[in-house]
Tab-separated table of C-alpha atoms in Angstrom:
chain	number	residue	atom	x	y	z
A	683	UNK	CA	32.750	45.784	57.351
A	684	UNK	CA	33.588	46.496	53.741
A	685	UNK	CA	34.061	49.918	52.227
A	686	UNK	CA	31.230	49.517	49.778
A	687	UNK	CA	28.778	49.092	52.699
A	688	UNK	CA	30.199	52.181	54.368
A	689	UNK	CA	29.758	54.227	51.191
A	690	UNK	CA	25.982	53.841	51.118
A	691	UNK	CA	24.043	56.941	52.086
A	692	UNK	CA	21.483	55.208	54.267
A	693	UNK	CA	23.953	54.398	57.053
A	694	UNK	CA	23.323	55.320	60.624
A	695	UNK	CA	25.334	58.253	61.908
A	696	UNK	CA	27.428	55.968	64.160
A	697	UNK	CA	28.836	54.075	61.149
A	698	UNK	CA	29.450	57.281	59.227
A	699	UNK	CA	31.372	58.623	62.224
A	700	UNK	CA	33.397	55.402	62.436
A	701	UNK	CA	34.268	55.681	58.768
A	702	UNK	CA	35.320	59.313	59.250
A	703	UNK	CA	37.542	58.333	62.196
A	704	UNK	CA	39.122	55.379	60.400
A	705	UNK	CA	40.015	57.337	57.259
A	706	UNK	CA	40.510	60.783	58.656
A	707	UNK	CA	44.206	60.905	57.576
A	708	UNK	CA	43.484	60.341	53.895
A	709	UNK	CA	44.641	62.889	51.285
A	710	UNK	CA	45.301	66.019	53.205
A	711	UNK	CA	42.795	65.600	56.018
A	712	UNK	CA	44.290	66.512	59.366
A	713	UNK	CA	43.929	64.133	62.282
A	714	UNK	CA	43.840	65.295	65.857
A	715	UNK	CA	45.048	61.952	67.266
A	716	UNK	CA	48.562	60.543	67.614
A	717	UNK	CA	50.423	60.312	64.235
A	718	UNK	CA	51.857	56.882	65.060
A	719	UNK	CA	48.361	55.569	65.584
A	720	UNK	CA	47.289	57.083	62.337
A	721	UNK	CA	50.150	55.372	60.473
A	722	UNK	CA	49.280	52.037	62.065
A	723	UNK	CA	45.588	52.551	61.242
A	724	UNK	CA	46.408	53.371	57.623
A	725	UNK	CA	48.515	50.231	57.240
A	726	UNK	CA	46.164	47.916	59.120
A	727	UNK	CA	42.964	49.287	57.567
A	728	UNK	CA	43.677	50.532	54.073
A	729	UNK	CA	40.781	52.434	52.493
A	730	UNK	CA	40.250	49.959	49.673
A	731	UNK	CA	42.541	46.953	49.134
A	732	UNK	CA	41.240	46.380	45.648
A	733	UNK	CA	42.445	49.738	44.356
A	734	UNK	CA	45.736	48.437	42.974
A	735	UNK	CA	47.421	45.136	42.207
A	736	UNK	CA	49.505	43.588	44.966
A	737	UNK	CA	52.769	42.070	43.833
A	738	UNK	CA	52.752	39.597	46.711
A	739	UNK	CA	49.066	39.277	47.420
A	740	UNK	CA	46.582	36.856	45.990
A	741	UNK	CA	44.247	39.272	44.273
A	742	UNK	CA	45.328	40.865	41.031
A	743	UNK	CA	42.706	42.651	38.920
A	744	UNK	CA	44.944	42.784	35.827
A	745	UNK	CA	45.464	39.001	35.457
A	746	UNK	CA	42.244	38.372	33.533
A	747	UNK	CA	42.997	41.150	31.072
A	748	UNK	CA	46.596	40.060	30.605
A	749	UNK	CA	45.535	36.465	29.991
A	750	UNK	CA	42.876	37.550	27.561
A	751	UNK	CA	45.435	39.589	25.622
A	752	UNK	CA	48.024	36.801	25.594
A	753	UNK	CA	45.651	33.915	24.977
A	754	UNK	CA	42.511	35.112	23.226
A	755	UNK	CA	40.433	31.919	23.505
A	756	UNK	CA	39.902	28.871	25.705
A	757	UNK	CA	40.719	26.644	22.736
A	758	UNK	CA	44.138	28.306	22.267
A	759	UNK	CA	44.852	27.907	25.962
A	760	UNK	CA	43.963	24.200	25.898
A	761	UNK	CA	46.147	23.703	22.784
A	762	UNK	CA	49.099	25.334	24.527
A	763	UNK	CA	48.515	23.164	27.619
A	764	UNK	CA	48.429	19.968	25.519
A	765	UNK	CA	51.605	21.008	23.687
A	766	UNK	CA	53.387	21.637	26.998
A	767	UNK	CA	52.286	18.255	28.417
A	768	UNK	CA	53.427	16.567	25.193
A	769	UNK	CA	56.821	18.283	25.474
A	770	UNK	CA	57.168	17.116	29.092
A	771	UNK	CA	56.247	13.552	28.092
A	772	UNK	CA	58.926	13.544	25.345
A	773	UNK	CA	61.554	14.757	27.843
A	774	UNK	CA	60.463	12.114	30.348
A	775	UNK	CA	60.668	9.305	27.733
A	776	UNK	CA	64.098	10.537	26.595
A	777	UNK	CA	65.327	10.553	30.202
A	778	UNK	CA	63.901	7.067	30.858
A	779	UNK	CA	65.504	5.700	27.696
A	780	UNK	CA	68.921	7.103	28.769
A	781	UNK	CA	68.556	5.517	32.213
A	782	UNK	CA	67.549	2.190	30.687
A	783	UNK	CA	70.601	2.308	28.399
A	784	UNK	CA	72.920	2.982	31.355
A	785	UNK	CA	71.321	0.190	33.367
A	786	UNK	CA	71.747	-2.274	30.463
A	787	UNK	CA	75.428	-1.322	30.101
A	788	UNK	CA	75.962	-1.810	33.836
A	789	UNK	CA	74.211	-5.208	33.753
A	790	UNK	CA	76.365	-6.287	30.801
A	791	UNK	CA	79.551	-5.198	32.595
A	792	UNK	CA	78.510	-7.154	35.706
A	793	UNK	CA	77.841	-10.276	33.622
A	794	UNK	CA	81.300	-9.961	32.054
A	795	UNK	CA	82.858	-9.561	35.511
A	796	UNK	CA	81.057	-12.674	36.727
A	797	UNK	CA	82.409	-14.641	33.747
A	798	UNK	CA	85.961	-13.321	34.225
A	799	UNK	CA	86.343	-13.386	38.039
A	800	UNK	CA	83.563	-14.639	40.308
A	801	UNK	CA	85.372	-13.509	43.483
A	802	UNK	CA	85.497	-9.868	42.295
A	803	UNK	CA	81.849	-10.171	41.254
A	804	UNK	CA	80.868	-11.307	44.766
A	805	UNK	CA	82.915	-8.485	46.345
A	806	UNK	CA	81.272	-5.922	44.075
A	807	UNK	CA	77.758	-7.111	44.976
A	808	UNK	CA	78.320	-7.775	48.669
A	809	UNK	CA	75.793	-6.063	50.909
A	810	UNK	CA	77.576	-4.328	53.788
A	811	UNK	CA	76.024	-3.060	57.003
A	812	UNK	CA	77.835	0.220	57.741
A	813	UNK	CA	77.199	-0.197	61.487
A	814	UNK	CA	78.673	-3.699	61.736
A	815	UNK	CA	82.078	-3.956	63.383
A	816	UNK	CA	84.463	-6.912	63.394
A	817	UNK	CA	86.027	-8.147	66.612
A	818	UNK	CA	89.393	-6.656	65.565
A	819	UNK	CA	87.765	-3.248	65.052
A	820	UNK	CA	85.998	-3.392	68.419
A	821	UNK	CA	89.259	-4.244	70.167
A	822	UNK	CA	91.152	-1.560	68.293
A	823	UNK	CA	88.544	1.082	69.136
A	824	UNK	CA	89.013	0.452	72.872
A	825	UNK	CA	92.528	1.935	72.725
A	826	UNK	CA	91.675	4.882	70.443
A	827	UNK	CA	91.090	8.528	71.267
A	828	UNK	CA	87.666	10.089	70.694
A	829	UNK	CA	88.508	11.733	67.342
A	830	UNK	CA	89.846	8.427	66.025
A	831	UNK	CA	86.687	6.605	67.209
A	832	UNK	CA	84.503	9.193	65.442
A	833	UNK	CA	86.600	8.757	62.275
A	834	UNK	CA	86.093	4.987	62.367
A	835	UNK	CA	82.382	5.268	63.074
A	836	UNK	CA	81.737	7.849	60.397
A	837	UNK	CA	83.618	6.041	57.628
A	838	UNK	CA	81.458	3.870	55.430
A	839	UNK	CA	83.272	0.848	54.051
A	840	UNK	CA	83.913	0.846	50.333
A	841	UNK	CA	83.675	4.612	49.902
A	842	UNK	CA	86.474	6.985	49.051
A	843	UNK	CA	88.347	7.988	52.256
A	844	UNK	CA	87.470	11.450	53.520
A	845	UNK	CA	90.971	12.067	54.851
A	846	UNK	CA	92.629	11.787	51.448
A	847	UNK	CA	93.472	15.245	50.169
A	848	UNK	CA	92.521	16.471	46.729
A	849	UNK	CA	95.578	16.838	44.498
A	850	UNK	CA	96.415	20.485	43.802
A	851	UNK	CA	98.990	22.331	41.698
A	852	UNK	CA	100.439	24.199	44.669
A	853	UNK	CA	101.139	23.122	48.232
A	854	UNK	CA	99.094	24.539	51.096
A	855	UNK	CA	100.255	27.821	52.718
A	856	UNK	CA	100.814	26.311	56.156
A	857	UNK	CA	102.648	23.223	54.902
A	858	UNK	CA	101.998	19.594	55.570
A	859	UNK	CA	101.041	18.459	59.077
A	860	UNK	CA	103.861	15.960	59.580
A	861	UNK	CA	102.482	14.555	62.856
A	862	UNK	CA	99.184	13.480	61.223
A	863	UNK	CA	98.801	9.785	60.459
A	864	UNK	CA	95.849	8.149	58.729
A	865	UNK	CA	94.001	5.621	60.830
A	866	UNK	CA	94.400	2.082	59.529
A	867	UNK	CA	91.083	0.355	59.733
A	868	UNK	CA	91.506	-3.304	60.656
A	869	UNK	CA	90.041	-5.582	58.037
A	870	UNK	CA	87.839	-8.495	59.065
């Protein structure tokens, strides 16, 4: 039931009594019921939600006025929209042109590599299944501990090794773990 319906004078006495009970704690009125219930009632059933703008809600009465002040006409709004879409299109074309330039440079470098050394060209373009294991790897994994097996399974061939430390200006505080050895992956 909305507040505007409750405000009409021709309401039955039951509805007027309900309205009086719902909003009895407003502005100095004293309620005879439990104060916790009154607080809950006030928060669950505010007297009029449309009294003020909600920063997180969906209804804001001041939006239309603010838009009217900022953009006085529909034509101005449409002009701004078209300008924004044009700006986005220019950015997209610039980005696509840069990607096309990079792709052309890469294609030219690959053509030169193919002319210079066809074996390196084939190696650079070889499709590798990261889950595939050679017989030597399968045999070597049988004698490994669990952490070593996980290291072998998680490493993708052709990528930079995860175990390699980043060069720094100063050594680590706890020193170098001398017992650590990198796992040598058997090559097929």
